[in-house]
mmCIF file of C-alpha atoms and ligand atoms in Angstrom:
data_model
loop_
_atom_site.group_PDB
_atom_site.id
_atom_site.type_symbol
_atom_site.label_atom_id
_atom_site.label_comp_id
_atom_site.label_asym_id
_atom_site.label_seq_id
_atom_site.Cartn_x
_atom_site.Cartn_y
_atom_site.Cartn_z
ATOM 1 C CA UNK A 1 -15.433 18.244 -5.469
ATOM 2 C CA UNK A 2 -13.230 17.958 -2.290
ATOM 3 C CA UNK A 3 -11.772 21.473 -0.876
ATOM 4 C CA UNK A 4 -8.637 22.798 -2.893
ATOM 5 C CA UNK A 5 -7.331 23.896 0.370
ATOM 6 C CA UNK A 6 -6.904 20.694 2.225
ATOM 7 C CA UNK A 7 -3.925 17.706 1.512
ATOM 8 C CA UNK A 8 -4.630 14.460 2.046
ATOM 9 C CA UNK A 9 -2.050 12.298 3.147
ATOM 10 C CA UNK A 10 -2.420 8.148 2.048
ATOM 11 C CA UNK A 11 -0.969 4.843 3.880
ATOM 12 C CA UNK A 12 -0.638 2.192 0.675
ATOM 13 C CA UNK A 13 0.851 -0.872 -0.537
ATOM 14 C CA UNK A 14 0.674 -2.113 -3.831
ATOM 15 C CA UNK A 15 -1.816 -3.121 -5.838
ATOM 16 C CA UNK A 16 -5.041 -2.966 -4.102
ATOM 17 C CA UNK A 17 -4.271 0.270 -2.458
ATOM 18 C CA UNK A 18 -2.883 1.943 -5.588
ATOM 19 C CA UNK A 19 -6.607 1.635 -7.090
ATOM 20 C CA UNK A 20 -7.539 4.193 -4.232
ATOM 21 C CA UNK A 21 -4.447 6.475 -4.582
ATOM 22 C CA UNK A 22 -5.144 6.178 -8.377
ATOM 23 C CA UNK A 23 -8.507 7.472 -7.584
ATOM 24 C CA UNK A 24 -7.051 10.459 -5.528
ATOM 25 C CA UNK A 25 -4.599 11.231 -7.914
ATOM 26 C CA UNK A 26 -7.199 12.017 -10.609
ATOM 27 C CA UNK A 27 -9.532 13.965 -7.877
ATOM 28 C CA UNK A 28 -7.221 15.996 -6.433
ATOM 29 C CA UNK A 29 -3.805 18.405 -7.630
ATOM 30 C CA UNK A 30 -0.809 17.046 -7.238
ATOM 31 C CA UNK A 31 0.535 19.064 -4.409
ATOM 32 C CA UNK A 32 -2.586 18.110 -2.609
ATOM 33 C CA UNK A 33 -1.740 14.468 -2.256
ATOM 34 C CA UNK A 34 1.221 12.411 -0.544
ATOM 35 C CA UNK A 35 2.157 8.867 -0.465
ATOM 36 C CA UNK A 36 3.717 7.037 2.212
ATOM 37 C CA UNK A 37 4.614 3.618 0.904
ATOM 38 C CA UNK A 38 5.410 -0.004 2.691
ATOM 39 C CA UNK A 39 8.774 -1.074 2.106
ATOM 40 C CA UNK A 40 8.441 -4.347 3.554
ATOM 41 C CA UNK A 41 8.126 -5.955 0.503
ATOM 42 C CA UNK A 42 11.601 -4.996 -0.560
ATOM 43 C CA UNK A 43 14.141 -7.374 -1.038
ATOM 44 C CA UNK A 44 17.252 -7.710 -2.820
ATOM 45 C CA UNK A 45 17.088 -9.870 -5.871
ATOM 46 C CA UNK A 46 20.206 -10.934 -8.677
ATOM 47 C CA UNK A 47 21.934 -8.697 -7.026
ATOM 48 C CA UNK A 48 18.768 -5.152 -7.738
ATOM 49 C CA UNK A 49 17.109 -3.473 -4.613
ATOM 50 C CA UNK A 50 13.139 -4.401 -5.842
ATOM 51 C CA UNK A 51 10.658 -2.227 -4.157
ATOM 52 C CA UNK A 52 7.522 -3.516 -5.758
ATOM 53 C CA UNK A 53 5.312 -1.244 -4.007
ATOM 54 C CA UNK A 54 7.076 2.012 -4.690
ATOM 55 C CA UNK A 55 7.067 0.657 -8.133
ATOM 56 C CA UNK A 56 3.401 -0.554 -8.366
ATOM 57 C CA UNK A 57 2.429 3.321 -7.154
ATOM 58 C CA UNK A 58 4.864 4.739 -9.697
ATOM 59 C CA UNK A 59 3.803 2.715 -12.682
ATOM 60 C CA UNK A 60 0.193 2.852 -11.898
ATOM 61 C CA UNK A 61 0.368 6.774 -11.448
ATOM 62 C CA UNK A 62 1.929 6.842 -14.476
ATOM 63 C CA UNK A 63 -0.571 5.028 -16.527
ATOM 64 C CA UNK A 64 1.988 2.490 -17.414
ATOM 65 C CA UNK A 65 0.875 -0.480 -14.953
ATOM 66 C CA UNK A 66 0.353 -3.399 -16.384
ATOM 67 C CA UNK A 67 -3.751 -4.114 -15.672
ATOM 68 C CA UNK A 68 -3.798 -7.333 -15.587
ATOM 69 C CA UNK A 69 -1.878 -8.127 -13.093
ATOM 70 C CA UNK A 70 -1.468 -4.513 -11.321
ATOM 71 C CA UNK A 71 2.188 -4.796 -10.683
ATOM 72 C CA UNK A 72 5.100 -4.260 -13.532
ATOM 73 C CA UNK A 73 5.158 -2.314 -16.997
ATOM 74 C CA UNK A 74 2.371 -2.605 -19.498
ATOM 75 C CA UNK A 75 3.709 -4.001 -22.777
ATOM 76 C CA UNK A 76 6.616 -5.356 -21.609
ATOM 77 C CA UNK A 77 9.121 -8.224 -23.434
ATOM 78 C CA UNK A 78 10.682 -10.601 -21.570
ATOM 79 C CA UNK A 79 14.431 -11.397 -23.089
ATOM 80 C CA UNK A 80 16.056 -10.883 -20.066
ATOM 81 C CA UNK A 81 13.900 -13.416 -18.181
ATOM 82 C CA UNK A 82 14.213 -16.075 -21.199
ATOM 83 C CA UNK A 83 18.218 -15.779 -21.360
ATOM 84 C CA UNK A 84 18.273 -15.867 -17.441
ATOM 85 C CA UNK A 85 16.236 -19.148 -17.265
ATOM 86 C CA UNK A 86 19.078 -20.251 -20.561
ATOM 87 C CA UNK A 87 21.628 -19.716 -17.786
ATOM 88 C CA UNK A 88 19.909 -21.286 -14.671
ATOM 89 C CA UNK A 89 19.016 -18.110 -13.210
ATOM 90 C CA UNK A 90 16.456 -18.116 -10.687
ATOM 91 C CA UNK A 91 13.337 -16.592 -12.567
ATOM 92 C CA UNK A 92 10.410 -17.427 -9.685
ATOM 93 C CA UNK A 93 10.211 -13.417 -9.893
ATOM 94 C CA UNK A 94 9.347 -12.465 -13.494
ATOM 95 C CA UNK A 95 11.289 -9.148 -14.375
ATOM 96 C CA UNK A 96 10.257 -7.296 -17.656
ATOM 97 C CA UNK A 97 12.524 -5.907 -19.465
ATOM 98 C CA UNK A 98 11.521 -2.341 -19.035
ATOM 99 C CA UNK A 99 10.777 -3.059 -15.565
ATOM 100 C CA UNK A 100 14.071 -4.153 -15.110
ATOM 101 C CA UNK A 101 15.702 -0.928 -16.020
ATOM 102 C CA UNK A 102 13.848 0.985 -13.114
ATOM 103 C CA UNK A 103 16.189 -1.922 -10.782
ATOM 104 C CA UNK A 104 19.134 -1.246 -12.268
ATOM 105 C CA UNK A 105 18.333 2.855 -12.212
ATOM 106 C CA UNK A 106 17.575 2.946 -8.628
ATOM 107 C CA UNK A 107 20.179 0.441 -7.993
ATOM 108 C CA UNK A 108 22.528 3.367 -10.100
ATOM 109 C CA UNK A 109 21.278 6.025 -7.686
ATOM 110 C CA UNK A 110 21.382 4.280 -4.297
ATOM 111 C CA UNK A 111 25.308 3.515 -5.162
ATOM 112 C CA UNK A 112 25.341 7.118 -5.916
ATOM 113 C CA UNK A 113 24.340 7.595 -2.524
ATOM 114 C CA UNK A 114 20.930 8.600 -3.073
ATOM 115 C CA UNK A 115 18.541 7.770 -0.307
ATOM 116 C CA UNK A 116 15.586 5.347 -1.109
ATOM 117 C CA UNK A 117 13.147 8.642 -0.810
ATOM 118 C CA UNK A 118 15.918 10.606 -2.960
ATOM 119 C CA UNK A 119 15.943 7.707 -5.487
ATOM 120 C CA UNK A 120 12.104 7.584 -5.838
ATOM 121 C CA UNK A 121 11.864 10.895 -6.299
ATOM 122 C CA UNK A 122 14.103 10.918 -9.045
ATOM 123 C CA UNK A 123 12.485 8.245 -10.772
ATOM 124 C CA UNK A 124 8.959 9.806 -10.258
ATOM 125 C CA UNK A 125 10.819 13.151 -12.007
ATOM 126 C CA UNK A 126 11.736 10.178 -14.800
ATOM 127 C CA UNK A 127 7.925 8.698 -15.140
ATOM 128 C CA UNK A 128 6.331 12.284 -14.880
ATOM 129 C CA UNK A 129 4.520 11.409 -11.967
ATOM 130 C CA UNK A 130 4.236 14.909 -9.818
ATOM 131 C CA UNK A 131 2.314 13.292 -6.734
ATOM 132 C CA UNK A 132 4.842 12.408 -4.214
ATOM 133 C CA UNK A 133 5.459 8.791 -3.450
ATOM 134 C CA UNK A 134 7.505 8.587 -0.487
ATOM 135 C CA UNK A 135 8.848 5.389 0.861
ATOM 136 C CA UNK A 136 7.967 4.380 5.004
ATOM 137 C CA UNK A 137 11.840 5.188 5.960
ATOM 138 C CA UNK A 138 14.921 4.958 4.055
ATOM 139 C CA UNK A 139 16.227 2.248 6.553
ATOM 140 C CA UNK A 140 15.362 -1.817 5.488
ATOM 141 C CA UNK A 141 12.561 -3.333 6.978
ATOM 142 C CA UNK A 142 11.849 -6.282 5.867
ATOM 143 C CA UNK A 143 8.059 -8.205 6.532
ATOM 144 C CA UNK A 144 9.077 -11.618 7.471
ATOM 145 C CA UNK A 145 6.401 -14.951 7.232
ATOM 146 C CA UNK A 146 6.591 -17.401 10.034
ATOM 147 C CA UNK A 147 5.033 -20.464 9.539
ATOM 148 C CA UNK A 148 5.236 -23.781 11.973
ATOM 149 C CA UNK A 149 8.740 -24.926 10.429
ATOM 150 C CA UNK A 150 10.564 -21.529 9.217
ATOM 151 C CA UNK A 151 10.855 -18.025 8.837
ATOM 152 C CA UNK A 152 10.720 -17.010 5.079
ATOM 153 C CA UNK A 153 11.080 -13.811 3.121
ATOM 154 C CA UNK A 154 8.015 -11.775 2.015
ATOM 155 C CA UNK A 155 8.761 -12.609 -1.640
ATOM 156 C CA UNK A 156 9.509 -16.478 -0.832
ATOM 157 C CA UNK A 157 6.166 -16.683 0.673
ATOM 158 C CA UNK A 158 3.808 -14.189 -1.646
ATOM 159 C CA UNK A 159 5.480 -15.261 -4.882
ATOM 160 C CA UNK A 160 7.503 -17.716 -5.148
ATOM 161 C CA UNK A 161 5.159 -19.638 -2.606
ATOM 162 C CA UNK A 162 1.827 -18.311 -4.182
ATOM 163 C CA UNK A 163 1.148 -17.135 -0.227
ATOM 164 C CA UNK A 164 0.124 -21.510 0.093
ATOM 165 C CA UNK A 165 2.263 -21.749 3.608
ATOM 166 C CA UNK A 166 0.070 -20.996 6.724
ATOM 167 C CA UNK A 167 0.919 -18.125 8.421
ATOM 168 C CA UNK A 168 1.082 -17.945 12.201
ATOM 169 C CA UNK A 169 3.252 -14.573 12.943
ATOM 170 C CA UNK A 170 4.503 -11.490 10.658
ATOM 171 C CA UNK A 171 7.183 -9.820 11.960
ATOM 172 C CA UNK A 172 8.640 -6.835 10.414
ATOM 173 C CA UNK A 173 12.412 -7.120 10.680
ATOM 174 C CA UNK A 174 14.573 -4.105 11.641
ATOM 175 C CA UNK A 175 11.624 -2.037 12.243
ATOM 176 C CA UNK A 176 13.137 -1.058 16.382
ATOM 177 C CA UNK A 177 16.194 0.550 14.804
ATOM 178 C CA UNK A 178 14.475 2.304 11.530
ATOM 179 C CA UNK A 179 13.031 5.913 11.660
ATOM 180 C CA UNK A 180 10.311 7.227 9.391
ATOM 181 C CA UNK A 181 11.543 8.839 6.236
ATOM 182 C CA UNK A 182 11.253 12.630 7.156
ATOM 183 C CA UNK A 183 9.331 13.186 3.838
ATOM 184 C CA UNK A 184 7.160 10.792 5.028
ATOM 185 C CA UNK A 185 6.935 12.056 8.657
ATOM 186 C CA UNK A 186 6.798 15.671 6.936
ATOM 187 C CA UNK A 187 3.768 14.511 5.059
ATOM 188 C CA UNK A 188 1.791 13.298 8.386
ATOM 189 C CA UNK A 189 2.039 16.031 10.094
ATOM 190 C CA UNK A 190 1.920 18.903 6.891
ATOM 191 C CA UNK A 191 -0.207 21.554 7.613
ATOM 192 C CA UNK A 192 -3.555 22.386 5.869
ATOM 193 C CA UNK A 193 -3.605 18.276 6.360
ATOM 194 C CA UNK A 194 -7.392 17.729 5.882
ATOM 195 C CA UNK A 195 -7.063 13.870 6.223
ATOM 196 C CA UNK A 196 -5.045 10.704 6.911
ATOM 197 C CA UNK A 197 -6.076 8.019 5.120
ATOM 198 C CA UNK A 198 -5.795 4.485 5.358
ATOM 199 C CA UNK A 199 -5.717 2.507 1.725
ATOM 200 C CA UNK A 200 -7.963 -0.934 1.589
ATOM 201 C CA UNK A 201 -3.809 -2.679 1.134
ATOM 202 C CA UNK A 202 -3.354 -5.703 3.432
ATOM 203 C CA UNK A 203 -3.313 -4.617 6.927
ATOM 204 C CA UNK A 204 -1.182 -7.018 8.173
ATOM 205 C CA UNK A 205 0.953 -7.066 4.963
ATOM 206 C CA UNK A 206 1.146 -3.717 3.979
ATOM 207 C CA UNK A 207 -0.014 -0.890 6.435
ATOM 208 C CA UNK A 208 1.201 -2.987 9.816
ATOM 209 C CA UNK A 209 4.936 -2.732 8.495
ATOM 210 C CA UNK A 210 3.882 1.373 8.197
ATOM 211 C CA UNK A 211 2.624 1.467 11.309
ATOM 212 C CA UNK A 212 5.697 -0.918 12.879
ATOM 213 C CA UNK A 213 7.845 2.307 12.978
ATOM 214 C CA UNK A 214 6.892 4.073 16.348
ATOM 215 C CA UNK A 215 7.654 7.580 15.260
ATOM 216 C CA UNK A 216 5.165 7.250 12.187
ATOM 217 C CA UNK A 217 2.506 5.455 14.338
ATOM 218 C CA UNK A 218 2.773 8.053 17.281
ATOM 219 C CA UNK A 219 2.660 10.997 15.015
ATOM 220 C CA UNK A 220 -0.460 9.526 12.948
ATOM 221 C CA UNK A 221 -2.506 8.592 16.351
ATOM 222 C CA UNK A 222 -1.064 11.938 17.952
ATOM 223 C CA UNK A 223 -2.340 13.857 14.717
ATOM 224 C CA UNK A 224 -5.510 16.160 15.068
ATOM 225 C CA UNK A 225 -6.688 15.229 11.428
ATOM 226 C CA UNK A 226 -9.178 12.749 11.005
ATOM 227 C CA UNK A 227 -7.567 8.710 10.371
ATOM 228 C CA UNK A 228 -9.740 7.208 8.619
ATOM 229 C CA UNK A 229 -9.606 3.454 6.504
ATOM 230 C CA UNK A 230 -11.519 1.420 4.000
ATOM 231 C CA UNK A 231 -11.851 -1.895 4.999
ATOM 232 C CA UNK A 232 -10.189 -4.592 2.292
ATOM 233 C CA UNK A 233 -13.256 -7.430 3.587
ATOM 234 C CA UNK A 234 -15.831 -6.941 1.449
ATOM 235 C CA UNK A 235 -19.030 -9.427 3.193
ATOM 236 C CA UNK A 236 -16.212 -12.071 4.294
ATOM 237 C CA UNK A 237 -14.206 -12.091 0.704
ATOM 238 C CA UNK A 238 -10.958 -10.415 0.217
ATOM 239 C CA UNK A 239 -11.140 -8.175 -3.252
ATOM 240 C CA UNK A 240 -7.945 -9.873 -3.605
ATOM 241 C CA UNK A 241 -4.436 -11.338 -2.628
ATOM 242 C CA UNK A 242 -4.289 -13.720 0.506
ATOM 243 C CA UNK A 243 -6.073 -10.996 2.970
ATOM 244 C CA UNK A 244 -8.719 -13.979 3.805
ATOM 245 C CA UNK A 245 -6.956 -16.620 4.582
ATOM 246 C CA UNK A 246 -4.253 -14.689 6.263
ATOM 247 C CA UNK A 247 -6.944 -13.708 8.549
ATOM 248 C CA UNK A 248 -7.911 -17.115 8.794
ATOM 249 C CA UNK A 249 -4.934 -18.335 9.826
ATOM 250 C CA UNK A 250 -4.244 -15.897 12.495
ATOM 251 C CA UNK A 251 -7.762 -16.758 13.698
ATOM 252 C CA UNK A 252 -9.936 -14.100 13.080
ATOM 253 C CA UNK A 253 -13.476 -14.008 11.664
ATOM 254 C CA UNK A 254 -13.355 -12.534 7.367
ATOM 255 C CA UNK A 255 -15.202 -9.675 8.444
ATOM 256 C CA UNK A 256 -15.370 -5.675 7.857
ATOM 257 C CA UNK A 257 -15.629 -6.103 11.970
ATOM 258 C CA UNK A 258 -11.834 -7.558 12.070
ATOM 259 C CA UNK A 259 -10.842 -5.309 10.136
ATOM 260 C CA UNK A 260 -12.269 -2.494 12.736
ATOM 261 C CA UNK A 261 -10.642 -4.150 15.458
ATOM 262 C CA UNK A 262 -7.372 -4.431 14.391
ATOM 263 C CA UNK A 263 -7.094 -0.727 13.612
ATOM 264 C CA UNK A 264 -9.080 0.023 16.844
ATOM 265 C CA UNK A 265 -6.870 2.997 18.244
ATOM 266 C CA UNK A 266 -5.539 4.178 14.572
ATOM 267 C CA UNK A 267 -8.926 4.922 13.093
ATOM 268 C CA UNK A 268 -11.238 7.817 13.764
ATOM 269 C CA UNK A 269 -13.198 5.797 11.106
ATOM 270 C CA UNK A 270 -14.380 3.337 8.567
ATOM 271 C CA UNK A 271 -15.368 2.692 5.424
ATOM 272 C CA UNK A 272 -16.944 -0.358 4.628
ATOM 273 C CA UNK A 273 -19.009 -1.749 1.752
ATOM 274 C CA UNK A 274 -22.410 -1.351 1.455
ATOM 275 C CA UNK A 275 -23.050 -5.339 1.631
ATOM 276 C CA UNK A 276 -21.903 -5.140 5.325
ATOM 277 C CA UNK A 277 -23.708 -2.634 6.538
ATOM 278 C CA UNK A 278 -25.229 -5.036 9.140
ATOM 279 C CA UNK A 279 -21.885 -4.701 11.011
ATOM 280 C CA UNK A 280 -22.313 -0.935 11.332
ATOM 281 C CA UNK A 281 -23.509 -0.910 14.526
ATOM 282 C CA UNK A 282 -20.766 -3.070 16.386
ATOM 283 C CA UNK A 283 -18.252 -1.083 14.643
ATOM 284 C CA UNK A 284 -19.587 1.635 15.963
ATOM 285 C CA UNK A 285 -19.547 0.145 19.159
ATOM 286 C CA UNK A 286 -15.576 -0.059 19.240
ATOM 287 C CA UNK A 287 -15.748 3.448 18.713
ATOM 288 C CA UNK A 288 -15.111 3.750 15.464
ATOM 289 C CA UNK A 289 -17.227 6.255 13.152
ATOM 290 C CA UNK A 290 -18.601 4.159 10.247
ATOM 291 C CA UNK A 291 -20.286 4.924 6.728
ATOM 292 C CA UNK A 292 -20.734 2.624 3.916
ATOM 293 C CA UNK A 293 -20.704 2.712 0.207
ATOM 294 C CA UNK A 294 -19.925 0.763 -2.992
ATOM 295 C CA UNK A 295 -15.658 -0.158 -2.138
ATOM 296 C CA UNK A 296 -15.174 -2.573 -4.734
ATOM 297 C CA UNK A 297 -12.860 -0.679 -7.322
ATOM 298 C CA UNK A 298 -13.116 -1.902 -10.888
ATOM 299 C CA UNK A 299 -13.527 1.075 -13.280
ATOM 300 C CA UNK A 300 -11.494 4.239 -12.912
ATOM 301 C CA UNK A 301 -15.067 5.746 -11.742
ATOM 302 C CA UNK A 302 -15.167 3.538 -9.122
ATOM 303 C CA UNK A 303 -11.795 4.246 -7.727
ATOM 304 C CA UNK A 304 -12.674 8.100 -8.042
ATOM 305 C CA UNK A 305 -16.099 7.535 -6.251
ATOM 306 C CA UNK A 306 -14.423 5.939 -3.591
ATOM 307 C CA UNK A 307 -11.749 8.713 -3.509
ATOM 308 C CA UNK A 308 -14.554 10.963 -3.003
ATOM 309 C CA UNK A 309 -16.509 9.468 -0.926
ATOM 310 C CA UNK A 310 -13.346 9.355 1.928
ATOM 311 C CA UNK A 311 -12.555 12.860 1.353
ATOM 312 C CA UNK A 312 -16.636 13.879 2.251
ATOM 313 C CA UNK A 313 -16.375 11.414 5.597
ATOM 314 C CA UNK A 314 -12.818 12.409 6.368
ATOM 315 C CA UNK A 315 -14.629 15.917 6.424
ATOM 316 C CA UNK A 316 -17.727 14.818 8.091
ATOM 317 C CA UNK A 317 -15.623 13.401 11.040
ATOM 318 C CA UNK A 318 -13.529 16.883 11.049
ATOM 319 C CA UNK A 319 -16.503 18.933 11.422
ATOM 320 C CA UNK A 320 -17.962 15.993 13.688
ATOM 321 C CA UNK A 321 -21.685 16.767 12.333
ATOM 322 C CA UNK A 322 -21.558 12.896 11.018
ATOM 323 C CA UNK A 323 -25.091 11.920 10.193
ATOM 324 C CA UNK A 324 -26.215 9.107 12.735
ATOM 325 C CA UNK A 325 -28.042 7.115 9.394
ATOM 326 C CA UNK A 326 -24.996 6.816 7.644
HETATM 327 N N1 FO1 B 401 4.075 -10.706 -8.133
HETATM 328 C C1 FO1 B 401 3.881 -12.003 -8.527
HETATM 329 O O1 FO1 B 401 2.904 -12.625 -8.083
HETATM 330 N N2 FO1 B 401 4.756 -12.615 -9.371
HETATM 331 C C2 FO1 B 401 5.846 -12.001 -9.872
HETATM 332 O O2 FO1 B 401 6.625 -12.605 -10.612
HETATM 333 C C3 FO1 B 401 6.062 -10.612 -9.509
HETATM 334 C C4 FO1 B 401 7.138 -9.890 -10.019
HETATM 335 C C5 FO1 B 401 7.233 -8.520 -9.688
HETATM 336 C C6 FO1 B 401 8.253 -7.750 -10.228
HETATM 337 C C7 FO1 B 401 8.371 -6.407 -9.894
HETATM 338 C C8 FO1 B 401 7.464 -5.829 -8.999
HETATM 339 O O3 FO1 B 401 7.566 -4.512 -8.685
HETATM 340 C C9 FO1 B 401 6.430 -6.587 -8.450
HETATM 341 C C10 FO1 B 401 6.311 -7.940 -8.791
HETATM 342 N N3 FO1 B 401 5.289 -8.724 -8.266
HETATM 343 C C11 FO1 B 401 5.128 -10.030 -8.627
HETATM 344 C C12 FO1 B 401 4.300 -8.161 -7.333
HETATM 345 C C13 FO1 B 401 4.811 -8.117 -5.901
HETATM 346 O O4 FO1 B 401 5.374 -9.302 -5.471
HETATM 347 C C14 FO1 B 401 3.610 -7.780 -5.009
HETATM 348 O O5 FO1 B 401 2.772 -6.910 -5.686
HETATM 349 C C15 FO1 B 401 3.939 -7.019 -3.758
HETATM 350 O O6 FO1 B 401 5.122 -7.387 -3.194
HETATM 351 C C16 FO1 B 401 2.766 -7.221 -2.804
HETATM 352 O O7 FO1 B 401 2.104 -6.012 -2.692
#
């Protein structure tokens, strides 16, 4: 079991990195664990602010993600989005029913004149979820796609797109004039901190945008705590969503090794899967500690194995007595 006296504070997107924070969640006590979300993602839709990985963390903490898809309510009905579509509303974006009532709550709050953090934090108090979820800053940033002919939306390209259009730059709009969230800059720099951690989310889709802020990205590679990842590439395949042949496109080999590179300067280390563990030794070359295990996450044992597994090297690296073999 990991040391009750430590917190652990996580980097995530949606989906893939809410398997990890899922395992956390069940590992450790709530007040051990914090969140700091990508709100690049968001967008304003029919008029709702949608922040689909706020919501993806919330839901899935809450044991009422849908798990099929990873993203939305379980059991949901879909009225709203069949008398929309009777009215020539745009329904590219498919919003449950229930799922629509967390918009139009946090849309309530935020007219209220509730901060995005204060918002999410009442709606965690609303799902029962006690492990904070804190968004990257309560100013917009929006991740924008350019591709040869335009500049389009994150939700234009990952949805409404299905992520087809080749990428070939990300920027992540308004990021100069946002600040961190201070819960989230609170949370990097909490004391007792035992580890930062990295989810396996998109780098370049979900951490970068994190990372984009400058005050969050010089407190994390100022921080004394060991930074350590897990790398999404798992032997050239993403586990999911466009990772691959995002990395493609931006010309980079699908490989654990990328994956090192790009957080080269972030990371104290790595986690990568077992199946790569030929790359070991030029990860290690970049100066990156490196250990390997099983990192695909299907069962709930899985994603609590993995949990584990971060917290022991996050601790190996801390007391720097890592074990050369592995
Ligand atoms: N993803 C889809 O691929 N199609 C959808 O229609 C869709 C709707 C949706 C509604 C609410 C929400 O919170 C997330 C939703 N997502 C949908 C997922 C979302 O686009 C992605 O999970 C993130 O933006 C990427 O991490």
């Amino acid at each position: 079991m990991s040391d009750s006296d430590f917190k652990y504070t996580v980097l995530s997107g949606g989906v893939g990195g809410a398997k990890l924070v899922l395992g956390l969640h069940k590992i450790l006590a709530p007040e051990q664990l914090s969140v700091v979300v990508n709100t690049g993602d968001d967008f304003e839709h029919l008029g709702l602010p949608i922040c689909p990985d706020i919501d993806t963390l919330i839901y899935t903490l809450a044991g009422t993600v849908n798990p099929t898809t990873g993203w939305g309510l379980n059991n949901e009905s879909w009225y709203f989005m069949e008398a929309l579509k009777q009215l020539g509303g745009a329904t590219w974006f498919s919003l449950g029913d229930r799922d629509l009532a967390t918009h139009i709550r946090r849309r309530d709050l935020l007219v209220k004149g509730q901060t995005l953090s204060e918002a999410t934090l009442t709606l965690l108090r609303e799902f029962h979820v006690h492990t904070p979820i804190i968004p990257m800053s309560n100013t917009p940033v929006r991740t924008k796609i350019k591709t040869n002919s335009e500049t389009l939306d994150f939700q234009d390209y990952f949805v409404r797109l299905k992520a087809e259009p080749a990428v070939t730059e990300i920027i992540y709009a308004g990021n100069d004039q946002a600040a961190g969230s201070p819960d989230a800059l609170a949370a990097l720099q909490a004391n007792k901190l035992g580890a930062i951690i990295l989810t396996p989310s998109n780098p370049w889709l979900s951490i970068d945008p994190i990372l984009s802020l400058s005050d969050i990205k010089s407190t994390i590679t100022n921080s004394t705590v060991p930074v350590v990842g897990i790398s999404p590439i798992v032997s050239g395949k993403a586990i999911k969503g466009p990772t691959a042949k995002l990395m493609r496109e931006l010309g980079m080999d699908v490989s654990a090794y990328s994956i090192a590179e790009h957080y080269k300067g972030i990371l104290d280390g790595l986690i990568i899967d077992q199946q790569d563990a030929d790359q070991c030794d030029a990860i290690r070359a970049l100066g990156l500690q490196v250990s390997t295990t099983n990192t695909i996450m299907n069962s709930l044992d899985d994603k609590k194995a993995l949990a584990e597994f971060t917290l022991a090297f996050a601790r190996q690296i801390h007391t720097g007595n890592m074990d050369s073999s592995s």
